[in-house]
Structure formats: C-alpha cells, structure tokens
Short mmCIF file of C-alpha atoms and ligand atoms in Angstrom, two decimals:
data_model
loop_
_atom_site.label_atom_id
_atom_site.label_comp_id
_atom_site.label_asym_id
_atom_site.label_seq_id
_atom_site.Cartn_x
_atom_site.Cartn_y
_atom_site.Cartn_z
CA MET C 1108 35.47 7.72 1.06
CA THR C 1109 37.06 9.36 -1.98
CA LYS C 1110 34.61 11.16 -4.20
CA LYS C 1111 33.37 9.20 -7.23
CA TRP C 1112 32.24 10.77 -10.51
CA TRP C 1113 28.73 9.34 -10.24
CA GLN C 1114 28.02 11.16 -6.97
CA ASP C 1115 27.24 14.25 -9.06
CA GLU C 1116 24.45 12.52 -10.98
CA VAL C 1117 20.68 12.87 -10.69
CA ILE C 1118 19.15 9.74 -12.21
CA TYR C 1119 15.76 9.51 -13.91
CA GLN C 1120 14.16 6.11 -14.32
CA ILE C 1121 12.32 5.45 -17.55
CA TYR C 1122 9.79 2.70 -18.00
CA PRO C 1123 10.09 2.73 -21.79
CA LYS C 1124 6.83 0.99 -22.58
CA SER C 1125 4.95 3.89 -20.95
CA PHE C 1126 7.13 6.93 -21.64
CA ARG C 1127 6.49 8.01 -25.24
CA ASP C 1128 5.29 6.06 -28.29
CA SER C 1129 6.94 7.37 -31.46
CA ASN C 1130 5.12 5.20 -34.05
CA GLY C 1131 1.51 4.93 -32.91
CA ASP C 1132 1.45 1.24 -31.95
CA GLY C 1133 0.47 2.16 -28.39
CA ILE C 1134 3.79 1.02 -26.91
CA GLY C 1135 6.45 3.46 -25.76
CA ASP C 1136 9.82 3.00 -27.47
CA ILE C 1137 13.46 4.08 -27.65
CA ARG C 1138 12.86 6.73 -30.32
CA GLY C 1139 10.18 8.12 -28.02
CA ILE C 1140 12.82 8.60 -25.32
CA THR C 1141 15.11 10.34 -27.82
CA GLU C 1142 12.24 12.69 -28.75
CA LYS C 1143 11.90 13.75 -25.12
CA LEU C 1144 15.56 14.34 -24.28
CA ASP C 1145 15.08 18.11 -24.27
CA TYR C 1146 12.36 17.76 -21.65
CA LEU C 1147 14.72 15.70 -19.48
CA LYS C 1148 17.56 18.17 -20.02
CA ASP C 1149 15.26 21.01 -18.96
CA LEU C 1150 14.32 19.15 -15.79
CA GLY C 1151 18.02 18.88 -14.97
CA VAL C 1152 18.58 15.12 -14.73
CA THR C 1153 22.00 13.83 -15.80
CA MET C 1154 21.48 10.10 -16.29
CA LEU C 1155 18.63 7.90 -17.48
CA TRP C 1156 18.07 4.41 -16.18
CA ILE C 1157 16.07 2.56 -18.79
CA CYS C 1158 14.07 -0.48 -17.67
CA PRO C 1159 14.65 -3.62 -19.78
CA VAL C 1160 14.36 -3.23 -23.55
CA TYR C 1161 15.93 -6.59 -24.39
CA GLN C 1162 14.27 -9.22 -26.50
CA SER C 1163 11.61 -10.80 -24.34
CA PRO C 1164 8.17 -12.44 -24.49
CA MET C 1165 7.25 -9.70 -21.93
CA ASP C 1166 5.68 -12.12 -19.51
CA ASP C 1167 7.11 -9.97 -16.71
CA ASN C 1168 7.46 -6.72 -18.68
CA GLY C 1169 10.96 -7.38 -19.93
CA TYR C 1170 12.35 -8.82 -16.70
CA ASP C 1171 12.29 -12.10 -18.63
CA VAL C 1172 15.03 -11.78 -21.22
CA SER C 1173 15.12 -14.20 -24.18
CA ASP C 1174 18.18 -12.64 -25.83
CA TYR C 1175 20.58 -10.43 -23.86
CA MET C 1176 22.24 -9.00 -26.96
CA ALA C 1177 19.14 -8.04 -28.96
CA LEU C 1178 16.33 -5.57 -28.35
CA ALA C 1179 12.61 -6.27 -28.30
CA PRO C 1180 11.35 -5.09 -31.71
CA GLU C 1181 8.52 -3.04 -30.15
CA PHE C 1182 11.18 -0.85 -28.51
CA GLY C 1183 13.32 -0.43 -31.62
CA ASP C 1184 16.68 -1.73 -32.84
CA MET C 1185 20.34 -1.23 -32.00
CA ASP C 1186 20.54 1.78 -34.33
CA ASP C 1187 17.78 3.45 -32.32
CA LEU C 1188 19.65 2.73 -29.11
CA ASP C 1189 22.95 4.02 -30.50
CA GLU C 1190 21.12 7.16 -31.60
CA LEU C 1191 19.68 7.61 -28.09
CA ILE C 1192 23.14 7.21 -26.52
CA ARG C 1193 24.59 9.74 -29.00
CA GLU C 1194 21.80 12.32 -28.66
CA ALA C 1195 21.77 12.00 -24.87
CA ASP C 1196 25.54 12.51 -24.80
CA LYS C 1197 25.13 15.79 -26.73
CA ARG C 1198 23.01 16.97 -23.79
CA ASP C 1199 25.42 15.60 -21.15
CA ILE C 1200 22.96 12.87 -20.25
CA LYS C 1201 24.26 9.34 -19.68
CA ILE C 1202 22.40 6.08 -20.21
CA MET C 1203 22.14 3.28 -17.65
CA MET C 1204 20.63 -0.06 -18.69
CA ASP C 1205 18.88 -2.71 -16.65
CA LEU C 1206 20.68 -6.01 -16.15
CA VAL C 1207 18.61 -9.11 -15.41
CA ILE C 1208 20.95 -12.02 -14.75
CA ASN C 1209 19.38 -13.93 -11.87
CA HIS C 1210 17.08 -15.58 -14.40
CA SER C 1211 16.26 -15.58 -18.08
CA SER C 1212 13.04 -16.13 -19.97
CA ASP C 1213 11.98 -19.74 -20.56
CA GLU C 1214 12.00 -18.70 -24.22
CA HIS C 1215 15.74 -18.05 -24.14
CA GLU C 1216 17.58 -20.33 -26.55
CA TRP C 1217 19.63 -21.76 -23.65
CA PHE C 1218 16.52 -22.89 -21.80
CA GLN C 1219 14.90 -24.27 -24.93
CA LYS C 1220 18.03 -26.34 -25.64
CA ALA C 1221 18.13 -27.46 -22.01
CA LEU C 1222 14.54 -28.71 -22.31
CA GLU C 1223 15.15 -30.45 -25.64
CA ASP C 1224 18.23 -32.29 -24.48
CA PRO C 1225 19.07 -33.01 -20.82
CA GLU C 1226 22.58 -33.97 -21.98
CA SER C 1227 23.17 -30.55 -23.52
CA ARG C 1228 25.67 -28.13 -21.91
CA TYR C 1229 22.76 -25.68 -21.50
CA HIS C 1230 20.94 -28.05 -19.13
CA ASP C 1231 23.39 -27.03 -16.40
CA TYR C 1232 22.86 -23.31 -17.13
CA TYR C 1233 19.62 -23.75 -15.17
CA ILE C 1234 18.51 -25.57 -12.03
CA PHE C 1235 16.82 -28.91 -12.74
CA LYS C 1236 15.94 -31.65 -10.25
CA GLU C 1237 14.84 -35.14 -11.19
CA GLY C 1238 11.81 -36.66 -9.47
CA THR C 1239 8.08 -37.23 -9.61
CA LYS C 1240 7.15 -34.58 -7.05
CA ARG C 1241 8.25 -31.05 -6.20
CA PRO C 1242 11.75 -31.13 -4.68
CA ASN C 1243 10.75 -28.84 -1.78
CA ASN C 1244 8.09 -26.48 -0.38
CA TRP C 1245 9.57 -23.11 -1.30
CA ARG C 1246 7.18 -20.42 -2.54
CA SER C 1247 8.16 -18.19 -5.45
CA ILE C 1248 8.13 -14.40 -5.05
CA PHE C 1249 5.12 -14.13 -7.38
CA GLY C 1250 3.22 -16.93 -5.61
CA GLY C 1251 2.97 -20.71 -6.04
CA SER C 1252 5.81 -23.24 -5.91
CA VAL C 1253 9.29 -22.33 -7.14
CA TRP C 1254 9.27 -25.64 -9.05
CA GLU C 1255 7.67 -26.21 -12.42
CA LYS C 1256 7.41 -29.63 -13.99
CA VAL C 1257 9.20 -30.27 -17.26
CA PRO C 1258 6.61 -31.62 -19.72
CA GLY C 1259 7.15 -35.26 -20.60
CA ARG C 1260 9.96 -35.91 -18.09
CA ASP C 1261 10.15 -36.63 -14.34
CA GLU C 1262 12.02 -33.43 -13.79
CA TYR C 1263 11.39 -29.97 -12.32
CA TYR C 1264 13.07 -26.62 -12.93
CA TYR C 1265 13.51 -23.83 -10.42
CA HIS C 1266 12.16 -20.25 -10.64
CA THR C 1267 12.42 -17.60 -7.90
CA PHE C 1268 9.96 -15.32 -9.75
CA GLY C 1269 7.42 -16.29 -12.44
CA LYS C 1270 7.38 -19.79 -13.95
CA LYS C 1271 8.45 -18.30 -17.28
CA GLN C 1272 11.57 -16.96 -15.54
CA PRO C 1273 13.83 -19.97 -14.81
CA ASP C 1274 16.79 -19.08 -12.57
CA LEU C 1275 20.25 -19.22 -14.08
CA ASN C 1276 22.63 -21.62 -12.36
CA TRP C 1277 25.47 -19.40 -11.13
CA GLU C 1278 27.30 -22.50 -9.86
CA ASN C 1279 28.14 -23.20 -13.53
CA GLU C 1280 31.44 -21.51 -14.41
CA GLU C 1281 30.81 -21.51 -18.15
CA LEU C 1282 27.48 -19.72 -17.67
CA ARG C 1283 29.15 -17.06 -15.52
CA LYS C 1284 31.75 -16.45 -18.21
CA VAL C 1285 29.06 -16.09 -20.90
CA LEU C 1286 27.21 -13.56 -18.72
CA PHE C 1287 30.39 -11.57 -18.03
CA ASP C 1288 31.18 -11.39 -21.77
CA MET C 1289 27.68 -10.05 -22.40
CA VAL C 1290 28.03 -7.39 -19.68
CA ASN C 1291 31.36 -6.24 -21.16
CA TRP C 1292 29.83 -6.14 -24.66
CA TRP C 1293 27.22 -3.70 -23.40
CA LEU C 1294 29.69 -1.51 -21.53
CA ASP C 1295 31.82 -1.31 -24.67
CA ARG C 1296 28.81 0.14 -26.52
CA GLY C 1297 29.03 3.33 -24.49
CA ILE C 1298 26.48 2.93 -21.74
CA ALA C 1299 27.33 4.43 -18.35
CA GLY C 1300 26.41 1.45 -16.23
CA PHE C 1301 23.75 -0.90 -14.96
CA ARG C 1302 20.93 -1.18 -12.51
CA ILE C 1303 21.15 -4.83 -11.56
CA ASP C 1304 17.95 -6.74 -10.97
CA ALA C 1305 17.35 -9.22 -8.14
CA ILE C 1306 21.08 -9.84 -7.75
CA SER C 1307 20.85 -10.92 -4.10
CA PHE C 1308 19.08 -14.11 -5.26
CA ILE C 1309 21.88 -15.65 -7.35
CA LYS C 1310 23.16 -17.94 -4.56
CA LYS C 1311 20.79 -20.64 -3.31
CA ASP C 1312 20.76 -22.93 -0.27
CA LEU C 1313 22.19 -25.97 -2.05
CA THR C 1314 20.70 -28.44 0.45
CA TRP C 1315 17.28 -27.57 -1.08
CA ALA C 1316 15.71 -28.61 2.23
CA ASP C 1317 12.06 -27.87 3.12
CA ARG C 1318 11.40 -24.81 5.28
CA GLU C 1319 8.74 -24.16 7.95
CA PRO C 1320 5.49 -23.31 6.07
CA ASP C 1321 4.33 -19.69 6.49
CA GLY C 1322 1.02 -19.53 4.60
CA ALA C 1323 -2.29 -21.28 3.93
CA ASP C 1324 -0.73 -22.85 0.83
CA GLY C 1325 1.67 -24.91 3.00
CA LEU C 1326 4.66 -23.27 1.34
CA ALA C 1327 7.53 -21.20 2.77
CA LYS C 1328 8.94 -17.94 1.38
CA CYS C 1329 11.90 -18.86 -0.82
CA ALA C 1330 13.78 -15.68 0.15
CA LYS C 1331 14.87 -17.40 3.37
CA ALA C 1332 16.84 -19.93 1.34
CA THR C 1333 17.79 -17.94 -1.74
CA ARG C 1334 18.54 -14.35 -0.73
CA ASN C 1335 21.96 -13.13 0.47
CA MET C 1336 23.02 -16.71 1.17
CA PRO C 1337 26.55 -17.51 2.38
CA GLY C 1338 28.87 -17.70 -0.63
CA ILE C 1339 27.14 -14.96 -2.64
CA GLY C 1340 30.16 -12.70 -2.08
CA GLU C 1341 32.37 -14.92 -4.24
CA PHE C 1342 29.99 -14.60 -7.20
CA LEU C 1343 29.61 -10.84 -6.73
CA THR C 1344 33.37 -10.29 -6.44
CA GLU C 1345 33.95 -12.26 -9.63
CA LEU C 1346 31.19 -10.34 -11.44
CA LYS C 1347 32.78 -7.02 -10.46
CA GLU C 1348 36.35 -8.02 -11.27
CA GLU C 1349 35.50 -9.54 -14.64
CA THR C 1350 33.26 -6.70 -15.80
CA PHE C 1351 32.52 -3.42 -13.96
CA ALA C 1352 36.04 -2.91 -12.59
CA ARG C 1353 37.38 -2.92 -16.17
CA HIS C 1354 35.24 0.06 -17.23
CA LYS C 1355 34.43 3.54 -16.01
CA CYS C 1356 30.87 2.67 -15.08
CA VAL C 1357 28.38 2.89 -12.27
CA THR C 1358 26.37 0.03 -10.76
CA VAL C 1359 23.22 0.09 -8.66
CA ALA C 1360 22.09 -3.20 -7.21
CA GLU C 1361 18.53 -4.13 -6.44
CA ALA C 1362 19.54 -5.99 -3.32
CA ALA C 1363 16.64 -6.23 -0.93
CA GLY C 1364 17.39 -7.63 2.50
CA VAL C 1365 21.03 -6.59 2.79
CA PRO C 1366 21.46 -5.76 6.52
CA TYR C 1367 23.14 -2.47 7.48
CA GLU C 1368 26.21 -4.27 8.86
CA LYS C 1369 26.83 -5.72 5.39
CA MET C 1370 26.64 -2.35 3.58
CA GLU C 1371 30.42 -1.92 3.65
CA GLU C 1372 30.81 -5.27 1.88
CA PHE C 1373 28.23 -4.30 -0.76
CA ILE C 1374 28.92 -0.61 -1.37
CA GLY C 1375 31.99 0.35 0.66
CA GLU C 1376 35.22 1.59 -0.94
CA ASN C 1377 35.88 -1.92 -2.31
CA GLY C 1378 32.25 -3.08 -2.40
CA TYR C 1379 30.66 -5.29 -5.04
CA PHE C 1380 28.62 -2.31 -6.32
CA ASP C 1381 28.62 1.48 -6.22
CA MET C 1382 25.13 1.81 -4.81
CA ILE C 1383 22.19 -0.30 -3.70
CA PHE C 1384 18.55 0.56 -3.24
CA ASP C 1385 17.46 0.54 0.39
CA PHE C 1386 14.01 -1.02 0.43
CA ARG C 1387 13.33 0.02 4.01
CA TYR C 1388 11.78 3.18 2.55
CA ALA C 1389 9.50 1.27 0.22
CA ASP C 1390 6.79 0.75 2.84
CA LEU C 1391 6.99 4.24 4.33
CA ASP C 1392 3.41 4.97 3.27
CA ILE C 1393 1.99 2.22 5.46
CA ALA C 1394 0.78 3.63 8.76
CA SER C 1395 2.55 1.84 11.64
CA GLY C 1396 0.37 0.07 14.18
CA SER C 1397 -2.63 0.03 11.84
CA GLU C 1398 -3.93 -2.12 9.02
CA TRP C 1399 -1.28 -2.22 6.34
CA PHE C 1400 -3.53 -0.82 3.64
CA LYS C 1401 -4.33 2.36 5.59
CA ARG C 1402 -2.53 5.09 3.69
CA LEU C 1403 -0.99 8.26 5.05
CA PRO C 1404 -2.06 11.51 3.41
CA TRP C 1405 1.41 12.88 2.64
CA THR C 1406 1.92 15.32 -0.25
CA VAL C 1407 4.40 15.12 -2.96
CA LYS C 1408 6.46 18.12 -2.67
CA MET C 1409 7.38 17.54 0.97
CA MET C 1410 8.06 13.81 0.44
CA GLY C 1411 10.11 14.59 -2.66
CA ALA C 1412 12.32 17.02 -0.75
CA MET C 1413 12.71 14.73 2.27
CA TYR C 1414 14.32 11.98 0.24
CA PHE C 1415 16.04 14.25 -2.30
CA PHE C 1416 18.38 15.88 0.23
CA LEU C 1417 19.38 12.64 1.95
CA ARG C 1418 22.95 11.54 1.29
CA GLY C 1419 23.18 9.50 -1.90
CA VAL C 1420 22.39 9.86 -5.58
CA PRO C 1421 18.72 10.81 -6.06
CA PHE C 1422 16.55 8.74 -8.39
CA ILE C 1423 13.38 10.19 -9.89
CA TYR C 1424 10.82 7.83 -11.39
CA GLN C 1425 9.06 9.07 -14.52
CA GLY C 1426 5.97 11.09 -13.61
CA GLN C 1427 7.14 11.69 -10.04
CA GLU C 1428 8.12 15.19 -11.18
CA LEU C 1429 4.46 15.78 -12.09
CA GLY C 1430 2.98 14.26 -8.94
CA MET C 1431 1.30 11.50 -10.94
CA VAL C 1432 -1.24 9.52 -8.93
CA ASN C 1433 -2.40 5.91 -8.68
CA PHE C 1434 -5.39 4.61 -10.59
CA GLU C 1435 -8.50 2.85 -9.37
CA ARG C 1436 -9.24 -0.21 -11.52
CA THR C 1437 -12.70 -1.72 -11.22
CA SER C 1438 -11.97 -5.20 -12.56
CA MET C 1439 -9.01 -7.60 -12.63
CA ASP C 1440 -9.17 -7.59 -16.47
CA GLN C 1441 -7.68 -4.09 -16.35
CA PHE C 1442 -4.44 -5.32 -14.74
CA ASN C 1443 -1.40 -6.35 -16.70
CA ASP C 1444 1.06 -6.87 -13.81
CA LEU C 1445 1.88 -10.55 -13.29
CA SER C 1446 2.52 -10.03 -9.61
CA SER C 1447 -0.87 -8.30 -9.08
CA ILE C 1448 -2.72 -11.17 -10.72
CA ASP C 1449 -0.92 -13.70 -8.49
CA GLN C 1450 -1.51 -11.55 -5.38
CA TYR C 1451 -5.21 -11.38 -6.22
CA GLN C 1452 -5.42 -15.18 -6.43
CA ARG C 1453 -3.52 -15.61 -3.20
CA SER C 1454 -5.74 -13.07 -1.40
CA LEU C 1455 -8.80 -15.12 -2.45
CA GLU C 1456 -7.14 -18.32 -1.22
CA GLU C 1457 -6.45 -16.59 2.11
CA GLY C 1458 -10.21 -16.01 2.43
CA LEU C 1459 -10.65 -12.42 1.27
CA THR C 1460 -13.69 -11.46 -0.80
CA GLU C 1461 -13.22 -10.48 -4.45
CA GLU C 1462 -13.97 -6.88 -3.54
CA GLU C 1463 -11.35 -6.80 -0.75
CA ALA C 1464 -8.76 -8.51 -2.93
CA LEU C 1465 -9.34 -6.00 -5.75
CA ARG C 1466 -9.00 -3.07 -3.37
CA ILE C 1467 -5.69 -4.34 -2.00
CA VAL C 1468 -4.28 -5.04 -5.47
CA ASN C 1469 -5.30 -1.52 -6.57
CA LEU C 1470 -3.28 0.04 -3.75
CA ARG C 1471 0.02 -1.69 -4.36
CA SER C 1472 -0.04 -2.88 -7.97
CA ARG C 1473 3.08 -2.20 -10.05
CA ASP C 1474 0.65 -1.14 -12.79
CA ASN C 1475 0.12 2.05 -10.76
CA ALA C 1476 3.62 3.09 -11.77
CA ARG C 1477 3.27 1.78 -15.33
CA THR C 1478 0.41 3.93 -16.60
CA PRO C 1479 1.48 5.91 -19.70
CA PHE C 1480 3.20 9.24 -19.17
CA PRO C 1481 0.86 12.24 -19.65
CA TRP C 1482 2.61 14.78 -21.89
CA ASN C 1483 -0.44 17.01 -22.43
CA ALA C 1484 -4.23 17.16 -22.03
CA GLU C 1485 -4.98 15.77 -25.50
CA LYS C 1486 -6.36 12.30 -26.17
CA TYR C 1487 -4.22 9.71 -24.35
CA GLY C 1488 -2.11 12.53 -22.97
CA GLY C 1489 0.03 12.84 -26.10
CA PHE C 1490 1.63 9.52 -25.16
CA THR C 1491 0.52 7.84 -28.38
CA GLU C 1492 -1.37 8.52 -31.59
CA GLY C 1493 -2.76 4.98 -31.30
CA THR C 1494 -4.34 3.21 -28.32
CA PRO C 1495 -2.13 2.89 -25.23
CA TRP C 1496 -1.19 -0.65 -24.11
CA LEU C 1497 -2.38 0.16 -20.57
CA ASP C 1498 -5.11 2.61 -19.53
CA MET C 1499 -4.02 6.12 -18.57
CA THR C 1500 -4.81 7.49 -15.11
CA GLU C 1501 -8.10 9.37 -15.14
CA GLU C 1502 -6.37 12.56 -13.97
CA TYR C 1503 -4.16 13.08 -17.03
CA PRO C 1504 -6.13 16.08 -18.38
CA LYS C 1505 -5.16 17.89 -15.15
CA ILE C 1506 -1.85 16.25 -14.27
CA ASN C 1507 0.43 16.43 -17.32
CA ALA C 1508 3.79 17.87 -18.36
CA GLU C 1509 2.52 20.66 -20.61
CA GLU C 1510 0.19 21.93 -17.88
CA GLN C 1511 3.01 22.17 -15.34
CA LYS C 1512 6.04 23.30 -17.35
CA GLY C 1513 6.74 26.97 -16.73
CA LYS C 1514 3.85 27.27 -14.27
CA THR C 1515 4.77 28.86 -10.93
CA GLY C 1516 4.09 26.53 -8.03
CA SER C 1517 3.75 23.37 -10.13
CA ILE C 1518 5.36 20.15 -8.99
CA TYR C 1519 7.46 20.04 -12.16
CA GLU C 1520 8.93 23.50 -11.49
CA PHE C 1521 9.47 22.50 -7.86
CA TYR C 1522 11.53 19.46 -8.93
CA LYS C 1523 13.44 21.49 -11.50
CA GLU C 1524 14.34 24.13 -8.94
CA MET C 1525 15.22 21.51 -6.30
CA ILE C 1526 17.53 19.68 -8.73
CA ALA C 1527 19.25 22.95 -9.69
CA PHE C 1528 19.65 23.89 -6.01
CA ARG C 1529 21.32 20.57 -5.19
CA GLN C 1530 23.46 20.44 -8.33
CA HIS C 1531 24.49 24.02 -8.97
CA GLY C 1532 23.56 26.08 -5.89
CA PRO C 1533 25.81 27.71 -3.27
CA TYR C 1534 25.47 24.65 -0.99
CA SER C 1535 25.99 21.90 -3.59
CA ARG C 1536 29.18 20.56 -2.06
CA THR C 1537 27.52 19.96 1.32
CA LEU C 1538 24.31 18.60 -0.20
CA ILE C 1539 26.09 16.22 -2.59
CA GLU C 1540 29.20 15.16 -0.70
CA GLY C 1541 28.46 16.12 2.89
CA ASN C 1542 27.92 13.71 5.74
CA ILE C 1543 24.51 13.05 7.26
CA GLU C 1544 23.13 12.47 10.74
CA PRO C 1545 19.61 12.37 12.16
CA VAL C 1546 18.48 15.28 14.34
CA GLY C 1547 16.08 14.83 17.26
CA SER C 1548 12.60 16.19 16.53
CA GLY C 1549 8.91 15.77 17.39
CA ASP C 1550 7.01 12.67 16.23
CA ASP C 1551 5.60 14.23 13.08
CA VAL C 1552 8.81 15.88 11.96
CA ILE C 1553 11.75 14.21 10.25
CA ALA C 1554 14.97 16.20 10.62
CA TYR C 1555 18.54 15.55 9.54
CA ARG C 1556 21.77 17.47 9.25
CA ARG C 1557 23.99 17.55 6.16
CA PHE C 1558 27.47 18.75 6.96
CA THR C 1559 31.09 19.19 5.98
CA GLU C 1560 33.88 20.57 8.16
CA GLU C 1561 32.97 24.09 7.03
CA GLU C 1562 29.19 24.02 6.78
CA SER C 1563 26.10 22.61 8.44
CA ILE C 1564 22.61 22.47 6.87
CA TYR C 1565 19.55 21.37 8.87
CA CYS C 1566 16.73 19.82 6.82
CA LEU C 1567 13.27 19.71 8.45
CA PHE C 1568 10.10 18.07 7.12
CA ASN C 1569 6.68 18.29 8.74
CA PHE C 1570 4.76 15.10 7.98
CA SER C 1571 1.55 16.28 9.65
CA GLY C 1572 -1.38 18.36 8.45
CA GLU C 1573 -0.92 20.65 11.45
CA GLU C 1574 1.62 23.24 12.58
CA ARG C 1575 4.61 21.87 14.47
CA THR C 1576 7.14 23.88 16.46
CA GLU C 1577 10.75 22.74 16.70
CA THR C 1578 13.61 24.16 18.76
CA LEU C 1579 16.41 25.55 16.62
CA PRO C 1580 19.83 23.92 17.06
CA ASN C 1581 21.59 27.31 17.19
CA THR C 1582 20.76 30.99 17.28
CA GLY C 1583 21.08 33.05 14.13
CA MET C 1584 19.76 30.41 11.72
CA VAL C 1585 18.43 31.46 8.29
CA PRO C 1586 16.29 29.57 5.79
CA ILE C 1587 18.07 28.75 2.52
CA TRP C 1588 15.45 26.65 0.72
CA GLY C 1589 11.88 25.39 1.16
CA ASN C 1590 8.59 24.35 -0.45
CA LEU C 1591 6.71 27.37 0.96
CA GLU C 1592 7.28 31.10 0.50
CA GLU C 1593 7.52 31.93 4.18
CA THR C 1594 9.50 30.40 7.01
CA ASP C 1595 8.26 31.34 10.47
CA MET C 1596 11.29 31.50 12.81
CA ASP C 1597 12.28 33.50 15.84
CA GLY C 1598 15.66 33.32 17.59
CA LYS C 1599 14.94 30.00 19.26
CA THR C 1600 12.19 28.12 17.43
CA ILE C 1601 10.83 27.38 13.99
CA LYS C 1602 7.09 27.00 13.39
CA LEU C 1603 6.60 24.50 10.56
CA GLN C 1604 3.42 24.79 8.52
CA PRO C 1605 1.54 21.60 7.51
CA TYR C 1606 3.75 19.54 5.12
CA GLN C 1607 6.45 22.18 5.10
CA ALA C 1608 9.96 21.25 3.98
CA VAL C 1609 12.72 23.68 4.86
CA LEU C 1610 16.52 23.80 4.84
CA ILE C 1611 18.22 26.18 7.29
CA LYS C 1612 21.79 27.04 8.17
CA GLU C 1613 23.80 29.29 10.46
CA ASN C 1614 23.95 32.87 9.31
CA GLU C 1615 27.51 33.84 8.52
CA1 LIG V 2929 5.88 2.36 -30.31
#
C-alpha cells in the first residue's frame, strides 16, 4: 500500500463537554480546548478528534444532532471553532470532527416537519411504517423496541439507538445529496477529516421481518438486520466519491462487526474509508472463561505500549495519558449516560437485584470515560470555576496533569516519550510504516514483530504479575525501548518482569 499522509499522525480524542470549561458554566467548551493546545502540543499529538459539538438536545451527548451546520451554544460558536482550527494549525495540530449521519435528533427540523405533515418531502427522510402495532420485534441498541409510535397517528418511526434518535432513510436520494453537501461544507472550512459514527447501520433489511427473539423481552437484536447489510457498499461508495475523495482528508469509521475478510473493501487501497476501529479489542479486559464482569489487573503503561506499537494510527483518549481511572457511583441518580440507564433497567428485567445491576453498570458505563479532565489538584481539578456537569473521579487530587507533567516516571511523561520515540526516533520508519506479524510466546506474553526489508523490531509485553522467560528469536539482540529501566537478557532468553513492555532488535 502506498504511504498516506495520515499514517504519520497520532490522534487525541477530546470529549469536549469534559475537557476544559472556559466560562464557568460547568460544561467544557471549544475555547477550553483552544486554551489547552500547548498541553497537547507538549504531549506530541498531531491531530484532535473532537466528539460532537453540533446543535443538539444532548439526549445522547451530542450523538443526536438537531442542526448539522450549527454548534450547540454551550460549546461556543463558529468563530470559536474557526479560532481553534487556526490556533491548532499554528502548532501543526489538525482537527477531526465527528460525523453522525445514521440518525438525527427527533428535534431536527426535518423530523419535526415529517411529523407535522406525512405528505412533506421530509417524511421520507426517515423510516415510518403505518399500522396499529409495532412493525416487528427488533430491539434497539440502547434497549426496548426500535419502533416508537407517532402521537396521534397509526404510524411508527424507526430508531436503531435511542427513541430521540430517528434513523435517516438512506434509500432517499435527496436526503443523501443533502448530507453530502453538508459534509463538503465542513471539509471546506478547513477540518482534516471525520470520525464517522455508526456508519455500518445505514442499510437496513428492507423486508422488516421478525427475527428469532434473544432475550426475556421477546425482542431480537436489531444489529442482525441493520448492520453491514448487503447493499451498504453502494451507499458507502457514493458517500466517498461525493465527499471525501474530493478533499485531502482522513476518515475513520466506527464500523463494528466488519469481518476481517471485508477489511480490504472497507479500508484497502480503494476502500470506503481510510481507517476503521476494530472493536475486537474493546472487550480485552474481560477475563476469558470467567464471569464477564471479572476484571484483569493490567496496568496502564504496559497496555498503552502494547497497543501503541501495533500497526496503525494510534488514538489516545483524553486522560489516558494520565492513567485516569473509573469511578464508583453509589446510586443511579449519579449516571448521565442514556445507555447505562437502559442497561440498568434491562438488568432488573432479567432478574438481577438493584445492587448487582448497579455494580455492572458501574463497570462498563460510558460515564466512566466522561468524567471531567483533572488539570490540577484544586477544586474540581481546574476543569471549571463553576460546578462540573458530571462528578469528577475521586482520585483527581492524585491523578491530574499538573502532578504528572515533568515528573520522572509519571504516566504522562511515559506517553510523551513513547509518542516521541514512535514519531521522531531512530526506528520511526519501521514503527510507523513497517509490517506486522504475531510472534509465538507463552500464554501471558503478547509478542509481535514490526519489520521492513532492512529492520526487524520485536515487541514483547508481559500481561502477568509474575516473571516470564521468553526465548529470543536471534542471538545478539539489544533492547531499544521499554517501560522499565532494566532489561534482563542473556544470549538466548529474555526474563520479563511483571507487566514489562520491551522492544528489542538485532544488534548491528
Ligand atoms: Ca463552558
């Protein structure tokens, strides 16, 4: 594959509502991001992916857009965004926006017009079915039926996610054209590209037939009939040709469930997108062969290195560079996440006690990743001068940016050094562009090789709390990078300390 410009990027994901509040209303905003650009430059990231800041009733934290070409006032206005793009550019940092075009908010003007008048052109921008009962038994991703009744009419509308997120009808050519115009309008503003939300859901099974129920609610997961369905390729090709292909931009698709044999179609030389997220890693923390909520005690630095040196553009989520931790909420009132609230209800329906349901929601809630960013040990971590919209983690007086910056051995300095090593070190070409293959190793060790025709780097990661000895692939190997000071090797073996990450290569 020919090298693409975006392969040299290290991308940092910002959840704007929780990053930095510039005006004391408790909600992070665009000017807050601009304030912190020097921090991001120091860390070494080259592109920011900003979660949705579009106008929205925020029923699903901005993944419910009510106007694609306006910003939510709590985040700022277009001038603020232009300023961010300009100031970021001065620091060689690019801006990637989120794109949510599988569905809109029910408060979008199109949907409101569709509800008011079934004869309106906007009615066909969405998926409506006439009738007095639900058209089928599909379950939405956030729980409950995918169908919601239209008040005052014998009609239902379809939603893959929340009921305030009606799906857009991609079968309608006029709608597609309107969406493409909007995408081009954004790219013309100077953004570097898009992370594209839930895009594998845009093609539905048009028979709308019932599926075999798979839960106590008598419903069936809608993903079986709405994700990566035959015909989706035509929509994705058109989207690319009408928009992305006309700009120098980068696209990352959230496309869960794409099988490996389809990767070429999605992200090959002529794929629909440049990259996709591989969700197979998302459940890596669940111990295999045990109850799903049993967690593995892995530590941040080793995990961070294991994924960072894989082939592909690394993404860092805000706070990851500080080793931010989950929270423990004691009551459901403390949750904001729509999906957590639905999961809690479903867990109760499945027969769990309130205590069990709360514990499970605590472990996997998206709110864990949405707690405000801790900049320092002051009140509310320097995130806001007001009251934060969501409680901080209890650990912020210990785990914060000011505490870690410049401190030897901190997770922040570890990330900074690791980014610099990948981007600007003597082995950058191999680590960025090189091929990858797995290397045989003991059960608790993950090992892979990054290589070009000239160079071979072995990356080893001990996932256990005990020493592990591995046979070296060749004699004369030397360590070139690691998370510990010492690397214990003789001519034939390497003794890995608990949670050690190390990169080694042949001595020249
Ligand atoms: Ca604010």
